[in-house]
Short mmCIF file of C-alpha atoms in Angstrom, two decimals:
data_model
loop_
_atom_site.label_atom_id
_atom_site.label_comp_id
_atom_site.label_asym_id
_atom_site.label_seq_id
_atom_site.Cartn_x
_atom_site.Cartn_y
_atom_site.Cartn_z
CA MET A 1007 123.99 116.82 223.02
CA THR A 1008 121.96 120.03 222.62
CA ARG A 1009 119.81 120.03 219.52
CA PRO A 1010 120.13 122.99 217.12
CA ALA A 1011 117.44 125.63 217.27
CA SER A 1012 114.47 125.10 214.96
CA ILE A 1013 113.61 128.24 213.03
CA ALA A 1014 110.78 129.18 210.66
CA VAL A 1015 111.48 132.11 208.33
CA LEU A 1016 108.27 133.58 206.88
CA SER A 1017 107.81 135.88 203.91
CA SER A 1018 104.77 136.46 201.72
CA ALA A 1019 106.64 137.95 198.74
CA PRO A 1020 109.55 135.61 197.98
CA HIS A 1021 110.53 137.41 194.78
CA GLY A 1022 110.52 140.95 196.20
CA GLY A 1023 113.43 142.57 198.02
CA ALA A 1024 112.24 141.54 201.49
CA GLY A 1025 111.47 137.99 200.37
CA ILE A 1026 114.89 137.65 198.76
CA ALA A 1027 116.49 138.82 202.01
CA ALA A 1028 114.38 136.33 203.98
CA ARG A 1029 115.36 133.44 201.72
CA ARG A 1030 119.04 134.35 201.98
CA LEU A 1031 118.81 134.42 205.78
CA ALA A 1032 117.05 131.04 205.82
CA ASP A 1033 119.77 129.55 203.60
CA ALA A 1034 122.48 131.07 205.80
CA LEU A 1035 120.89 129.68 208.98
CA ALA A 1036 120.53 126.22 207.42
CA ALA A 1037 124.20 126.30 206.42
CA THR A 1038 125.17 126.70 210.09
CA GLY A 1039 123.36 123.47 210.98
CA ALA A 1040 120.19 125.10 212.30
CA SER A 1041 116.94 123.36 211.50
CA CYS A 1042 115.43 126.09 209.33
CA ASP A 1043 112.36 126.14 207.07
CA PHE A 1044 111.45 128.93 204.65
CA ILE A 1045 107.68 129.37 204.43
CA ASP A 1046 105.83 131.53 201.92
CA ILE A 1047 102.23 131.59 200.71
CA GLU A 1048 102.96 129.05 197.99
CA THR A 1049 104.49 126.68 200.54
CA LEU A 1050 101.63 127.20 203.00
CA GLY A 1051 98.86 126.90 200.44
CA GLU A 1052 96.62 129.36 202.25
CA SER A 1053 96.67 133.10 202.85
CA VAL A 1054 94.92 135.55 205.17
CA PRO A 1055 91.44 136.04 203.67
CA GLU A 1056 90.46 139.23 201.88
CA ASP A 1057 87.94 140.30 204.52
CA ALA A 1058 90.62 140.16 207.24
CA ARG A 1059 93.43 141.74 205.20
CA PRO A 1060 92.34 143.38 201.96
CA SER A 1061 94.97 142.97 199.26
CA ARG A 1062 94.61 146.46 197.84
CA SER A 1063 96.59 149.41 199.17
CA PHE A 1064 94.62 151.93 201.23
CA SER A 1065 97.05 154.75 200.43
CA ASN A 1066 95.51 158.03 199.30
CA ARG A 1067 98.68 158.60 197.24
CA THR A 1068 99.12 162.18 198.41
CA ILE A 1069 102.27 162.64 200.46
CA SER A 1070 103.42 159.18 199.33
CA ASP A 1071 102.29 156.34 197.11
CA ALA A 1072 103.93 153.74 199.34
CA HIS A 1073 101.64 150.90 200.43
CA PHE A 1074 99.13 151.40 203.22
CA THR A 1075 98.08 147.94 204.41
CA VAL A 1076 94.95 147.52 206.49
CA GLU A 1077 94.38 144.43 208.61
CA HIS A 1078 91.39 143.81 210.83
CA PRO A 1079 92.84 141.95 213.86
CA GLY A 1080 91.09 138.83 215.07
CA PHE A 1081 91.60 136.32 212.27
CA CYS A 1082 93.48 133.23 213.50
CA ARG A 1083 94.05 129.77 212.02
CA GLY A 1084 94.50 127.37 214.91
CA TRP A 1085 96.24 124.76 212.77
CA PHE A 1086 98.77 127.35 211.51
CA VAL A 1087 99.59 128.49 215.04
CA GLU A 1088 99.97 124.85 216.12
CA MET A 1089 102.37 124.21 213.25
CA LEU A 1090 104.50 127.29 213.99
CA SER A 1091 104.48 126.51 217.72
CA GLY A 1092 106.70 123.54 216.89
CA TYR A 1093 109.58 125.91 216.13
CA ASP A 1094 111.81 127.55 218.71
CA ILE A 1095 112.02 130.80 216.74
CA VAL A 1096 109.54 132.24 214.25
CA ASN A 1097 111.09 134.96 212.09
CA VAL A 1098 108.45 137.08 210.34
CA HIS A 1099 109.76 139.18 207.46
CA TRP A 1100 107.46 141.13 205.12
CA ALA A 1101 104.72 138.53 205.60
CA LEU A 1102 101.51 140.45 205.02
CA GLY A 1103 98.87 138.07 203.74
CA LEU A 1104 100.80 135.06 205.02
CA ILE A 1105 100.44 135.46 208.79
CA GLY A 1106 97.93 137.65 210.59
CA LEU A 1107 98.50 139.89 213.59
CA GLU A 1108 96.34 137.71 215.85
CA GLU A 1109 98.28 134.61 214.79
CA MET A 1110 101.52 136.38 215.72
CA ALA A 1111 99.99 137.42 219.04
CA GLU A 1112 98.93 133.84 219.79
CA LEU A 1113 102.47 132.62 219.13
CA ALA A 1114 103.73 135.26 221.55
CA ARG A 1115 101.24 134.17 224.20
CA ARG A 1116 102.47 130.59 223.81
CA GLY A 1117 106.01 131.69 224.57
CA ARG A 1118 107.57 131.26 221.14
CA THR A 1119 110.45 133.59 220.35
CA LEU A 1120 108.94 135.83 217.69
CA VAL A 1121 111.40 137.90 215.65
CA VAL A 1122 109.85 140.49 213.34
CA THR A 1123 112.31 141.59 210.65
CA MET A 1124 111.28 145.00 209.37
CA HIS A 1125 111.97 145.87 205.75
CA ASP A 1126 109.85 148.99 206.19
CA PHE A 1127 107.90 150.52 209.09
CA HIS A 1128 104.59 148.69 208.67
CA TYR A 1129 104.79 146.54 211.81
CA VAL A 1130 105.00 149.63 214.07
CA THR A 1131 102.50 151.91 212.30
CA GLY A 1132 98.78 152.09 211.83
CA GLY A 1133 99.23 150.67 208.35
CA CYS A 1134 101.62 152.80 206.31
CA HIS A 1135 104.91 151.30 205.19
CA TYR A 1136 106.89 154.55 205.19
CA PRO A 1137 105.88 157.60 207.25
CA ALA A 1138 107.09 159.98 204.49
CA THR A 1139 106.69 163.54 205.81
CA CYS A 1140 104.25 162.45 208.52
CA GLY A 1141 105.72 162.99 211.98
CA ARG A 1142 103.05 161.18 213.96
CA LEU A 1143 104.69 157.78 214.31
CA GLY A 1144 105.54 158.40 217.97
CA ILE A 1145 102.13 159.73 219.01
CA GLY A 1146 99.80 156.98 217.89
CA CYS A 1147 98.97 157.42 214.19
CA HIS A 1148 95.89 159.55 214.88
CA ALA A 1149 94.25 161.51 212.04
CA CYS A 1150 96.44 159.62 209.56
CA PRO A 1151 97.30 161.78 206.52
CA GLN A 1152 98.07 158.80 204.26
CA ILE A 1153 94.89 156.70 204.46
CA ASP A 1154 92.17 156.83 201.80
CA ARG A 1155 89.10 157.72 203.85
CA SER A 1156 86.79 156.34 201.17
CA LEU A 1157 88.22 152.88 201.92
CA ALA A 1158 88.60 153.00 205.71
CA SER A 1159 87.78 155.36 208.54
CA LEU A 1160 90.35 157.21 210.61
CA THR A 1161 89.66 154.80 213.50
CA VAL A 1162 91.54 152.03 211.63
CA PRO A 1163 95.18 153.26 211.98
CA PRO A 1164 95.16 153.88 215.78
CA ARG A 1165 93.33 150.59 216.39
CA SER A 1166 95.90 148.68 214.31
CA ARG A 1167 98.77 150.46 215.99
CA ARG A 1168 97.45 149.65 219.46
CA PHE A 1169 97.26 145.98 218.50
CA LYS A 1170 100.89 146.06 217.35
CA ALA A 1171 101.92 147.78 220.59
CA ALA A 1172 100.25 144.97 222.55
CA LEU A 1173 102.09 142.42 220.42
CA PHE A 1174 105.50 143.94 221.12
CA ALA A 1175 104.67 144.25 224.82
CA HIS A 1176 105.38 140.51 225.09
CA PRO A 1177 109.01 140.08 226.29
CA ASN A 1178 109.61 137.25 223.80
CA VAL A 1179 108.82 139.45 220.76
CA HIS A 1180 111.83 141.10 219.14
CA LEU A 1181 112.45 143.31 216.16
CA THR A 1182 115.34 143.34 213.72
CA ALA A 1183 116.07 145.60 210.77
CA PRO A 1184 119.06 145.75 208.44
CA SER A 1185 119.48 149.51 209.04
CA HIS A 1186 119.81 151.64 212.14
CA TYR A 1187 117.44 154.03 210.39
CA VAL A 1188 114.49 151.62 210.56
CA ARG A 1189 115.54 150.10 213.89
CA ASP A 1190 115.80 153.54 215.53
CA GLY A 1191 112.54 154.66 213.92
CA ALA A 1192 110.81 151.63 215.40
CA VAL A 1193 112.16 152.48 218.86
CA ALA A 1194 111.05 156.09 218.38
CA SER A 1195 107.52 154.80 217.80
CA ARG A 1196 107.53 153.79 221.51
CA ILE A 1197 106.16 150.39 220.55
CA VAL A 1198 109.44 148.44 220.72
CA PRO A 1199 111.80 148.69 223.73
CA PRO A 1200 115.42 149.46 222.72
CA GLY A 1201 116.66 146.21 224.24
CA ARG A 1202 114.46 144.16 221.91
CA ALA A 1203 115.20 146.09 218.72
CA HIS A 1204 118.34 144.96 216.88
CA VAL A 1205 120.30 145.66 213.72
CA VAL A 1206 120.96 142.51 211.69
CA ARG A 1207 122.19 143.15 208.15
CA ASN A 1208 120.89 141.27 205.13
CA ALA A 1209 122.95 138.18 204.27
CA TYR A 1210 124.47 138.09 200.80
CA LEU A 1211 126.93 135.79 199.05
CA PRO A 1212 127.92 137.22 195.64
CA LEU A 1213 128.00 134.93 192.65
CA ALA A 1214 131.37 136.14 191.34
CA PRO A 1215 134.63 136.81 193.19
CA GLY A 1216 135.01 140.34 191.85
CA PRO A 1217 134.01 142.95 189.26
CA ALA A 1218 134.43 142.59 185.53
CA PRO A 1219 137.31 144.60 183.99
CA ARG A 1220 136.38 148.29 183.96
CA ASP A 1221 135.52 149.83 180.59
CA PRO A 1222 138.30 152.36 179.82
CA GLU A 1223 136.10 154.11 177.24
CA ALA A 1224 133.02 154.85 179.36
CA VAL A 1225 131.56 155.26 182.83
CA HIS A 1226 128.74 152.74 183.32
CA LEU A 1227 125.93 154.18 185.44
CA MET A 1228 123.14 151.94 186.72
CA LEU A 1229 119.62 152.69 187.97
CA ILE A 1230 117.47 149.91 189.37
CA ALA A 1231 114.11 149.59 191.13
CA ASP A 1232 111.37 147.00 191.11
CA SER A 1233 109.04 149.74 189.87
CA LEU A 1234 110.69 152.71 188.21
CA SER A 1235 107.43 154.68 188.43
CA GLU A 1236 106.90 154.39 192.21
CA GLN A 1237 106.95 157.87 193.72
CA ARG A 1238 109.12 156.85 196.69
CA LYS A 1239 111.82 155.47 194.39
CA ASN A 1240 112.08 158.95 192.83
CA MET A 1241 113.26 157.87 189.39
CA ARG A 1242 111.84 160.97 187.73
CA LEU A 1243 114.28 163.08 189.75
CA ALA A 1244 117.09 160.67 188.84
CA LEU A 1245 116.40 160.92 185.11
CA GLU A 1246 116.02 164.70 185.24
CA ALA A 1247 119.38 164.88 187.03
CA LEU A 1248 120.89 162.69 184.32
CA ALA A 1249 119.56 165.10 181.68
CA VAL A 1250 121.30 168.00 183.47
CA LEU A 1251 124.47 165.91 183.76
CA GLY A 1252 124.29 165.12 180.03
CA GLY A 1253 124.08 168.81 179.24
CA ARG A 1254 127.06 169.60 181.45
CA LEU A 1255 129.15 166.83 179.92
CA ALA A 1256 128.28 167.95 176.39
CA ALA A 1257 129.78 171.36 177.21
CA ARG A 1258 133.07 169.88 178.45
CA ALA A 1259 135.93 168.95 176.16
CA ASP A 1260 137.35 166.51 178.71
CA ALA A 1261 134.06 164.89 179.69
CA PRO A 1262 133.93 161.12 180.11
CA ARG A 1263 131.41 159.13 178.11
CA VAL A 1264 128.56 158.01 180.37
CA VAL A 1265 126.30 155.08 179.45
CA VAL A 1266 123.22 154.08 181.43
CA ASP A 1267 121.77 150.68 182.38
CA LEU A 1268 118.16 150.93 183.58
CA VAL A 1269 116.68 147.89 185.34
CA GLY A 1270 113.07 147.64 186.43
CA ALA A 1271 109.50 147.97 185.23
CA GLY A 1272 109.00 151.35 183.62
CA ASP A 1273 106.23 153.18 181.79
CA PRO A 1274 105.98 155.48 178.74
CA GLN A 1275 106.97 158.49 180.84
CA THR A 1276 110.14 156.70 181.94
CA ALA A 1277 111.06 156.05 178.31
CA ARG A 1278 110.53 159.73 177.43
CA LEU A 1279 112.67 160.89 180.34
CA ILE A 1280 115.49 158.52 179.35
CA GLU A 1281 115.46 159.93 175.84
CA ARG A 1282 115.69 163.46 177.24
CA THR A 1283 118.94 162.66 179.03
CA GLY A 1284 120.78 162.47 175.72
CA LEU A 1285 122.88 159.64 177.15
CA PRO A 1286 123.13 156.19 175.55
CA ALA A 1287 120.94 153.91 177.63
CA THR A 1288 119.84 150.28 177.72
CA GLN A 1289 116.41 149.55 179.20
CA HIS A 1290 116.61 146.00 180.53
CA GLY A 1291 113.15 145.84 182.13
CA ARG A 1292 112.69 143.62 185.17
CA ILE A 1293 115.41 140.99 185.57
CA GLY A 1294 114.44 137.94 187.60
CA ASP A 1295 117.65 136.01 186.98
CA HIS A 1296 120.14 137.09 189.63
CA ALA A 1297 123.10 135.82 187.60
CA ALA A 1298 122.12 138.12 184.72
CA LEU A 1299 121.64 141.03 187.12
CA SER A 1300 125.01 140.35 188.73
CA GLU A 1301 126.72 140.74 185.36
CA ILE A 1302 125.30 144.26 185.07
CA TYR A 1303 126.49 145.05 188.60
CA ARG A 1304 129.96 143.72 187.78
CA ARG A 1305 130.29 146.05 184.78
CA ALA A 1306 128.89 149.12 186.57
CA ASP A 1307 130.94 151.99 187.95
CA VAL A 1308 128.16 154.02 189.61
CA LEU A 1309 124.72 153.13 191.01
CA MET A 1310 122.23 155.96 191.58
CA THR A 1311 119.53 155.32 194.18
CA PRO A 1312 117.48 158.49 194.72
CA SER A 1313 114.81 156.96 197.01
CA LEU A 1314 113.06 159.49 199.22
CA GLU A 1315 112.98 156.98 202.08
CA ASP A 1316 114.57 153.56 202.28
CA ASN A 1317 115.91 150.89 204.61
CA TRP A 1318 119.11 149.03 203.63
CA PRO A 1319 118.39 148.08 200.01
CA ASN A 1320 119.65 144.78 198.62
CA ILE A 1321 120.75 146.63 195.50
CA LEU A 1322 123.35 148.67 197.40
CA VAL A 1323 124.78 145.49 198.90
CA GLU A 1324 124.67 143.53 195.63
CA ALA A 1325 126.42 146.33 193.73
CA GLY A 1326 128.71 147.27 196.60
CA VAL A 1327 130.39 143.85 196.78
CA TYR A 1328 131.83 144.68 193.33
CA GLY A 1329 132.98 148.16 194.33
CA VAL A 1330 130.21 150.02 192.52
CA LEU A 1331 129.98 153.58 193.87
CA PRO A 1332 126.49 154.56 195.13
CA VAL A 1333 124.94 158.00 194.67
CA VAL A 1334 122.11 158.43 197.18
CA GLY A 1335 119.86 161.01 198.78
CA PRO A 1336 120.26 162.30 202.33
CA GLY A 1337 118.67 161.20 205.54
CA HIS A 1338 117.76 157.48 205.65
CA GLY A 1339 119.15 153.97 205.23
CA CYS A 1340 120.88 154.69 201.91
CA GLU A 1341 122.93 157.47 203.47
CA GLU A 1342 123.64 155.17 206.40
CA PHE A 1343 125.11 152.64 203.94
CA VAL A 1344 127.42 155.26 202.39
CA ARG A 1345 128.58 156.54 205.80
CA THR A 1346 129.07 153.05 207.21
CA PHE A 1347 131.47 151.99 204.45
CA ASN A 1348 132.82 155.45 203.57
CA HIS A 1349 131.91 154.60 200.00
CA GLY A 1350 129.69 156.73 197.80
CA VAL A 1351 128.34 160.23 197.34
CA VAL A 1352 125.37 161.71 199.21
CA ALA A 1353 123.46 164.45 197.38
CA GLU A 1354 122.90 167.56 199.46
CA ALA A 1355 119.16 167.65 198.77
CA TYR A 1356 116.37 166.02 196.79
CA ALA A 1357 116.78 168.49 193.95
CA VAL A 1358 117.82 168.00 190.34
CA ASP A 1359 120.93 170.16 190.52
CA ALA A 1360 122.03 168.55 193.81
CA PHE A 1361 121.88 165.07 192.27
CA ALA A 1362 123.60 166.28 189.10
CA ASP A 1363 126.40 167.67 191.30
CA ALA A 1364 126.64 164.35 193.15
CA LEU A 1365 126.81 162.46 189.87
CA GLU A 1366 129.62 164.69 188.61
CA ARG A 1367 131.61 163.88 191.74
CA ALA A 1368 130.84 160.18 191.38
CA ILE A 1369 131.97 159.81 187.76
CA ALA A 1370 135.32 161.48 188.39
CA PRO A 1371 138.25 159.02 188.17
CA ARG A 1372 138.81 157.11 191.41
CA GLU A 1373 141.54 154.95 192.82
CA GLY A 1374 140.86 151.27 192.24
CA ARG A 1375 142.26 150.38 195.65
CA ALA A 1376 139.53 152.37 197.44
CA ARG A 1377 136.86 150.50 195.50
CA ALA A 1378 138.44 147.16 196.33
CA GLU A 1379 138.69 147.98 200.04
CA ALA A 1380 135.04 149.06 200.17
CA ALA A 1381 133.95 145.94 198.29
CA ALA A 1382 135.84 143.72 200.76
CA ALA A 1383 134.25 145.48 203.74
CA ILE A 1384 130.74 145.18 202.28
CA ARG A 1385 131.27 141.48 201.54
CA ALA A 1386 132.51 140.84 205.08
CA ALA A 1387 129.65 142.76 206.72
CA HIS A 1388 127.01 140.73 204.85
CA ALA A 1389 128.72 137.33 204.78
CA PRO A 1390 126.01 134.70 205.37
CA GLU A 1391 127.95 132.90 208.10
CA ARG A 1392 128.40 136.18 209.98
CA ILE A 1393 124.73 137.17 209.75
CA ALA A 1394 123.50 133.68 210.68
CA GLY A 1395 125.87 133.65 213.64
CA GLN A 1396 124.56 137.00 214.88
CA PHE A 1397 120.97 135.82 214.56
CA ILE A 1398 121.57 132.57 216.42
CA ARG A 1399 123.60 134.18 219.22
CA ARG A 1400 121.00 136.87 219.71
CA PHE A 1401 117.88 134.72 219.74
CA THR A 1402 118.91 131.24 220.88
CA PRO A 1403 118.61 130.83 224.69
CA GLY A 1404 121.96 130.20 226.35
CA ALA A 1405 124.00 131.23 223.30
CA ALA A 1406 126.92 133.64 223.62
CA PRO A 1407 126.01 137.33 223.28
CA ALA A 1408 125.90 138.71 219.75
CA GLU A 1409 128.65 141.09 218.73
CA ALA A 1410 127.82 144.76 218.92
CA LEU A 1411 127.61 146.68 215.66
CA PRO A 1412 128.86 150.27 215.39
CA VAL A 1413 126.22 152.98 215.17
CA PRO A 1414 127.01 155.35 212.29
CA GLU A 1415 126.61 159.09 212.75
CA LEU A 1416 124.40 160.36 209.94
CA ALA A 1417 124.59 163.86 208.58
CA ASN A 1418 121.62 166.12 209.21
#
């Protein structure tokens, strides 16, 4: 009898979006009978030291305030590599600070199947997590416009990128991402061959079988981000668009009542912007209890996600399984989600009026059947048994080929 594959799923931030996705995959794999362990820094008891991977972001916060993570390759814990070498497959999610680049390279040299799951672009760049308006990803990350030169020289990004290119040159090193946007961007970097870059969605099993009864008196609009003040999440634009929407609704005799649920860590400016919308709003702050968060999703009608650049956010999946209609910006993984399920509204541009227009379309009355059909499709696409099956078929030697996923055509 063939033994099941042994898999280690690694994530350094178990409570962040990537860590939550990693834990859900580990649970899904274990449910199939695979021997699967979830390993984070707390489990390991030791992290990459500060002199090898400084914990602070090296971003100059100009074109983006997304993280810029510097790692000086060469650090390697022999005992950690020995431990991970006992697994057939090592799946590295957002694991900065947990496993170093040299440790990953040593696993590759030993012939382990190494699967890097990308929740942003860091593992194919010189250090940035999202390229933002930088178009240099495919030419080697030279003269990086995002690095703080007072913290590191411009030699750091190309050196780091070359190390990552050498890592992915091993035929047993693969990449997965939950969106075609990130997967295709990784291939465009010329670091990862197309045949070893795969789309595997995030697994998700909702806590409730369906949405709560819709409120006939109001449209419930939800905004959520781990940090409402992060530039990439673009919540200032969202709240300014809500203020314009509030003004438009106030001038209409037939306007629906719109109420707002805001989830995430904000700041005084966020509070001022919410007040300016003129709409009744509840500021929930960060919610760590997924059951409590699910109840807000279940009551929501619309979810606005105005991120400037994103992958395949858990929040779209978690809200989508209840039929919540997303309003997103153009050109990345959020638009891909809307196009894939034909569910949601894509703003024409990252401009206040464009998002206000999109919100007006989103809050218009909609057929309940369309919501239900979209919710069913989103549930099926992210069902844990389906995602675990894809992962095992793709990366277990001798397993049947994984099913092909359709490639959506995104608008320009």
